[in-house]
Short mmCIF file of C-alpha atoms in Angstrom, two decimals:
data_model
loop_
_atom_site.label_atom_id
_atom_site.label_comp_id
_atom_site.label_asym_id
_atom_site.label_seq_id
_atom_site.Cartn_x
_atom_site.Cartn_y
_atom_site.Cartn_z
CA MET A 1 -0.13 -1.40 21.93
CA SER A 2 -1.07 -4.68 23.57
CA THR A 3 1.42 -7.52 23.95
CA THR A 4 0.94 -10.26 21.38
CA THR A 5 0.90 -13.86 22.57
CA LEU A 6 2.29 -16.36 20.13
CA PRO A 7 0.97 -19.90 19.90
CA SER A 8 3.24 -22.37 21.71
CA ALA A 9 3.17 -24.66 18.70
CA VAL A 10 2.23 -24.37 15.09
CA ASP A 11 -0.42 -26.63 13.63
CA LEU A 12 1.40 -28.82 11.12
CA THR A 13 -1.65 -30.72 9.95
CA PRO A 14 -0.67 -33.82 7.92
CA GLY A 15 -1.40 -33.48 4.23
CA ARG A 16 -1.30 -29.71 4.22
CA PRO A 17 1.73 -27.63 3.18
CA ALA A 18 3.51 -26.30 6.26
CA ALA A 19 3.91 -22.82 4.80
CA LEU A 20 0.16 -22.59 4.13
CA THR A 21 -0.81 -23.85 7.58
CA ASP A 22 1.72 -21.69 9.40
CA SER A 23 0.79 -18.63 7.38
CA GLY A 24 -2.89 -19.12 8.23
CA THR A 25 -2.04 -19.32 11.93
CA LEU A 26 -0.03 -16.11 11.78
CA VAL A 27 -2.69 -14.28 9.77
CA TRP A 28 -5.19 -15.19 12.46
CA ARG A 29 -2.76 -13.81 15.03
CA GLY A 30 -2.65 -10.52 13.10
CA LEU A 31 -6.45 -10.31 12.90
CA ALA A 32 -6.70 -11.04 16.63
CA ARG A 33 -4.30 -8.18 17.25
CA TRP A 34 -6.63 -5.82 15.36
CA ARG A 35 -9.52 -6.99 17.54
CA ARG A 36 -7.62 -6.43 20.79
CA ASP A 37 -6.10 -3.12 19.70
CA PRO A 38 -8.25 -1.50 16.98
CA GLY A 39 -6.80 1.96 17.61
CA PRO A 40 -4.21 1.96 14.76
CA LEU A 41 -6.81 0.66 12.28
CA VAL A 42 -9.39 3.26 13.30
CA ALA A 43 -6.79 6.06 13.30
CA SER A 44 -5.56 5.10 9.83
CA LEU A 45 -9.09 5.00 8.39
CA GLY A 46 -9.96 8.28 10.07
CA PHE A 47 -6.84 9.95 8.69
CA ASN A 48 -7.62 8.81 5.15
CA ILE A 49 -11.19 10.08 5.36
CA LEU A 50 -9.94 13.40 6.74
CA ILE A 51 -7.53 13.81 3.81
CA VAL A 52 -10.37 13.16 1.35
CA LEU A 53 -12.52 15.79 3.05
CA ILE A 54 -9.69 18.33 3.11
CA PHE A 55 -8.94 17.94 -0.60
CA ALA A 56 -12.59 17.73 -1.63
CA TYR A 57 -13.89 20.73 0.31
CA LEU A 58 -10.88 22.97 1.08
CA PHE A 59 -8.79 22.59 -2.07
CA GLY A 60 -11.68 21.92 -4.45
CA GLY A 61 -11.44 25.24 -6.19
CA ALA A 62 -7.65 25.52 -6.26
CA LEU A 63 -6.99 23.13 -9.17
CA GLN A 64 -8.28 23.37 -12.69
CA VAL A 65 -9.75 20.05 -13.82
CA PRO A 66 -8.65 18.91 -17.29
CA GLY A 67 -11.51 19.36 -19.76
CA GLY A 68 -13.69 21.01 -17.15
CA GLY A 69 -14.82 17.76 -15.52
CA SER A 70 -15.71 17.07 -11.91
CA TYR A 71 -12.87 17.90 -9.52
CA ARG A 72 -13.89 15.18 -7.09
CA GLU A 73 -13.95 12.56 -9.83
CA PHE A 74 -10.49 13.75 -10.84
CA LEU A 75 -9.35 13.68 -7.21
CA MET A 76 -10.42 10.27 -5.97
CA PRO A 77 -8.26 7.95 -8.14
CA GLY A 78 -5.22 9.86 -6.87
CA MET A 79 -6.48 9.54 -3.28
CA PHE A 80 -7.03 5.79 -3.65
CA VAL A 81 -3.45 5.33 -4.80
CA MET A 82 -1.99 7.71 -2.21
CA THR A 83 -3.68 5.66 0.51
CA MET A 84 -1.90 2.55 -0.76
CA VAL A 85 1.39 4.45 -0.55
CA PHE A 86 0.71 5.50 3.04
CA GLY A 87 0.48 1.79 3.84
CA ILE A 88 4.25 1.38 3.37
CA SER A 89 4.96 2.80 6.82
CA LEU A 90 2.25 0.65 8.44
CA THR A 91 3.94 -2.47 7.07
CA THR A 92 7.39 -1.22 8.00
CA ILE A 93 6.30 -0.43 11.57
CA ALA A 94 4.65 -3.84 12.04
CA VAL A 95 7.74 -5.72 10.84
CA ALA A 96 10.14 -3.52 12.83
CA GLU A 97 8.08 -3.91 16.02
CA ASP A 98 8.11 -7.70 15.70
CA LEU A 99 11.89 -7.54 15.39
CA GLU A 100 12.35 -5.22 18.38
CA ARG A 101 10.03 -7.24 20.64
CA GLY A 102 11.76 -10.50 19.84
CA ILE A 103 8.68 -11.98 18.16
CA THR A 104 10.59 -12.63 14.95
CA ASP A 105 13.33 -14.45 16.86
CA ARG A 106 10.74 -16.60 18.62
CA LEU A 107 9.15 -17.52 15.31
CA ARG A 108 12.53 -18.46 13.88
CA ALA A 109 13.13 -20.73 16.88
CA MET A 110 9.81 -22.53 16.41
CA PRO A 111 8.96 -25.22 13.83
CA VAL A 112 7.51 -22.60 11.49
CA SER A 113 8.01 -22.48 7.74
CA PRO A 114 10.63 -19.78 7.05
CA LEU A 115 8.31 -18.11 4.54
CA ALA A 116 5.22 -18.12 6.77
CA PRO A 117 5.87 -14.87 8.72
CA LEU A 118 6.45 -12.91 5.52
CA VAL A 119 3.47 -14.42 3.70
CA ALA A 120 1.27 -13.80 6.74
CA ARG A 121 2.40 -10.17 6.92
CA ALA A 122 1.56 -9.70 3.24
CA VAL A 123 -1.88 -11.33 3.58
CA THR A 124 -2.73 -9.39 6.75
CA ASP A 125 -1.77 -6.08 5.19
CA MET A 126 -3.74 -6.91 2.03
CA LEU A 127 -6.82 -7.46 4.20
CA PHE A 128 -6.11 -4.08 5.81
CA ALA A 129 -5.83 -2.56 2.31
CA LEU A 130 -9.18 -4.08 1.30
CA VAL A 131 -10.90 -2.53 4.31
CA THR A 132 -9.18 0.82 3.70
CA LEU A 133 -10.08 0.91 0.01
CA ALA A 134 -13.69 -0.04 0.73
CA VAL A 135 -13.96 2.84 3.22
CA LEU A 136 -12.38 5.27 0.74
CA LEU A 137 -14.68 4.16 -2.07
CA ALA A 138 -17.62 4.88 0.22
CA ALA A 139 -16.11 8.25 1.18
CA GLY A 140 -15.62 9.07 -2.50
CA LEU A 141 -19.22 8.28 -3.28
CA ALA A 142 -20.28 10.44 -0.34
CA VAL A 143 -18.40 13.50 -1.67
CA GLY A 144 -19.64 13.10 -5.24
CA TRP A 145 -17.16 10.79 -6.97
CA ARG A 146 -18.61 8.32 -9.47
CA ALA A 147 -17.20 5.54 -11.66
CA HIS A 148 -18.50 5.67 -15.23
CA GLY A 149 -16.56 2.83 -16.83
CA GLY A 150 -18.95 -0.02 -16.10
CA PRO A 151 -18.64 -2.92 -13.62
CA GLY A 152 -15.80 -4.68 -15.45
CA ALA A 153 -13.68 -1.56 -15.81
CA THR A 154 -14.37 -0.57 -12.19
CA LEU A 155 -13.27 -3.97 -10.91
CA GLY A 156 -10.19 -3.71 -13.11
CA ALA A 157 -9.31 -0.34 -11.57
CA VAL A 158 -9.76 -1.70 -8.05
CA GLY A 159 -7.57 -4.67 -8.99
CA LEU A 160 -4.78 -2.36 -10.19
CA ILE A 161 -4.92 -0.35 -6.96
CA LEU A 162 -4.65 -3.52 -4.86
CA LEU A 163 -1.89 -4.89 -7.11
CA LEU A 164 0.15 -1.76 -6.39
CA ARG A 165 -0.51 -2.16 -2.67
CA PHE A 166 0.65 -5.78 -2.80
CA ALA A 167 3.91 -4.64 -4.40
CA LEU A 168 4.38 -1.85 -1.85
CA ILE A 169 3.83 -4.33 0.99
CA TRP A 170 7.04 -6.10 -0.02
CA VAL A 171 8.83 -2.77 -0.10
CA GLY A 172 7.59 -2.14 3.45
CA ILE A 173 8.55 -5.63 4.63
CA PHE A 174 12.09 -5.18 3.33
CA LEU A 175 12.42 -1.74 4.92
CA GLY A 176 11.11 -3.13 8.21
CA LEU A 177 13.75 -5.86 8.15
CA VAL A 178 16.66 -3.51 7.44
CA THR A 179 15.73 -0.45 9.53
CA ARG A 180 16.07 -0.11 13.27
CA GLY A 181 14.49 2.24 15.79
CA GLN A 182 11.83 4.91 15.63
CA THR A 183 14.05 7.31 13.69
CA ALA A 184 14.25 4.90 10.77
CA VAL A 185 10.48 4.43 10.78
CA VAL A 186 9.94 8.21 10.77
CA ALA A 187 12.31 8.44 7.80
CA VAL A 188 10.17 5.91 5.91
CA GLN A 189 7.01 7.87 6.74
CA THR A 190 8.67 11.07 5.54
CA LEU A 191 9.53 9.50 2.18
CA GLU A 192 5.90 8.57 1.49
CA PHE A 193 4.85 12.15 0.77
CA PRO A 194 7.53 12.95 -1.86
CA LEU A 195 6.85 9.59 -3.50
CA GLY A 196 3.12 10.30 -3.60
CA PHE A 197 3.24 13.94 -4.66
CA LEU A 198 5.97 13.44 -7.26
CA SER A 199 3.37 11.82 -9.49
CA ASN A 200 0.35 12.77 -11.58
CA ALA A 201 -2.03 12.34 -8.64
CA PHE A 202 -2.52 16.08 -8.14
CA VAL A 203 -0.20 17.91 -10.56
CA ALA A 204 0.32 17.42 -14.29
CA PRO A 205 3.90 16.25 -15.03
CA ALA A 206 3.86 18.55 -18.09
CA THR A 207 3.79 21.60 -15.77
CA MET A 208 6.97 20.52 -13.96
CA PRO A 209 10.56 21.16 -15.09
CA ALA A 210 11.38 18.70 -17.86
CA TRP A 211 13.56 16.37 -15.79
CA LEU A 212 11.16 16.39 -12.85
CA GLY A 213 8.19 15.82 -15.13
CA ALA A 214 9.93 12.79 -16.62
CA VAL A 215 10.50 11.36 -13.13
CA ALA A 216 6.85 11.96 -12.25
CA ALA A 217 5.61 10.42 -15.50
CA TRP A 218 7.60 7.23 -14.84
CA ASN A 219 6.64 7.04 -11.17
CA PRO A 220 4.85 3.70 -10.60
CA LEU A 221 2.11 5.63 -8.81
CA SER A 222 1.47 7.75 -11.90
CA ALA A 223 0.89 4.61 -13.94
CA THR A 224 -1.75 3.31 -11.52
CA VAL A 225 -3.41 6.74 -11.13
CA GLY A 226 -3.53 7.28 -14.89
CA ALA A 227 -4.82 3.77 -15.60
CA THR A 228 -7.51 3.90 -12.92
CA ARG A 229 -8.74 7.32 -14.05
CA GLU A 230 -9.17 5.84 -17.51
CA LEU A 231 -10.95 2.73 -16.22
CA PHE A 232 -13.20 4.71 -13.85
CA GLY A 233 -14.04 7.12 -16.67
CA ASN A 234 -12.74 10.05 -14.60
CA PRO A 235 -10.89 13.09 -15.98
CA GLY A 236 -7.09 13.00 -16.11
CA TRP A 237 -4.08 14.98 -17.27
CA GLY A 238 -3.35 13.04 -20.45
CA GLY A 239 0.12 13.69 -21.88
CA ASP A 240 2.25 12.93 -24.91
CA SER A 241 5.06 11.00 -23.22
CA TRP A 242 5.49 7.29 -23.89
CA ALA A 243 4.71 6.54 -20.24
CA ALA A 244 1.47 8.54 -20.30
CA GLN A 245 0.35 6.73 -23.44
CA HIS A 246 0.98 3.32 -21.87
CA TYR A 247 -0.18 3.77 -18.26
CA PRO A 248 -2.47 0.67 -18.27
CA TRP A 249 0.47 -1.55 -19.21
CA LEU A 250 2.84 0.17 -16.79
CA ALA A 251 0.25 -0.16 -14.00
CA VAL A 252 0.71 -3.92 -14.31
CA ALA A 253 4.42 -3.97 -15.14
CA TRP A 254 5.64 -1.74 -12.29
CA PRO A 255 4.11 -3.82 -9.45
CA ILE A 256 5.48 -7.01 -11.02
CA VAL A 257 8.95 -5.45 -11.12
CA LEU A 258 8.69 -4.25 -7.51
CA VAL A 259 7.59 -7.69 -6.29
CA ALA A 260 10.33 -9.39 -8.34
CA VAL A 261 12.91 -7.15 -6.63
CA PHE A 262 11.70 -6.78 -3.05
CA LEU A 263 10.16 -10.20 -2.37
CA PRO A 264 13.48 -12.06 -2.90
CA LEU A 265 15.34 -9.31 -1.01
CA SER A 266 12.92 -9.67 1.91
CA VAL A 267 13.24 -13.45 2.00
CA ALA A 268 17.03 -13.26 1.82
CA ARG A 269 17.18 -10.64 4.56
CA TYR A 270 14.83 -12.64 6.80
CA ARG A 271 16.99 -15.74 6.43
CA ARG A 272 20.11 -13.76 7.38
CA LEU A 273 18.64 -12.39 10.60
CA ALA A 274 20.62 -13.34 13.67
CA GLY A 275 18.78 -15.91 15.74
#
């Protein structure tokens, strides 16, 4: 990956909040890094498209769709959410690399708002998530997925998916600040799959052992998958549990809780970093 050059000074334009100005400068730095080294972006998008194709065409006949609906319409809401989960490691790696290369220390030594690097990381990764989700929506349409809930409901579903990604960004930022070395990053990547598959994305929680099904039903991912299937008008598992009956509310509540926990933890950890 190419070496990133930091600006020698941060533009503290009079009349503008320093955090906003500094964050904008650092977001631009992140976008410039994509332009110079687009490999990770292209690889991530290619991997997500490949996963969609594998599930749509190789595993298409292996799962029984609830109510006999379209398998691909059942599949895609789960894939959209799984892609947001896979973004945790991308955020963690970016934060950890900045720490290892001394970029974080340089930023702390400059007249930069202490919140700017974290805000810029969150904004940059949200832009990445927007691009990723747009590509996956197109891939879904290409394999036969359709949204039947109307424009308002479709936008609401997209908003819930991005809200979850925003919450998971702060999880990734915190993990990037507390982990060290490639082994720690691999551990984070390994945890993404259990987190994603221990949900209602591909398997009905009712078919699991009771305790495991309860964990899956209350998984934040299950809330977003269940709510977006409803908003898209796609088939889903249903369920009689309290969580399954209130997925739209939980799809909003869980990300708020995650942000309320991990954003302050990330800020506190960043401030405690040794200069």
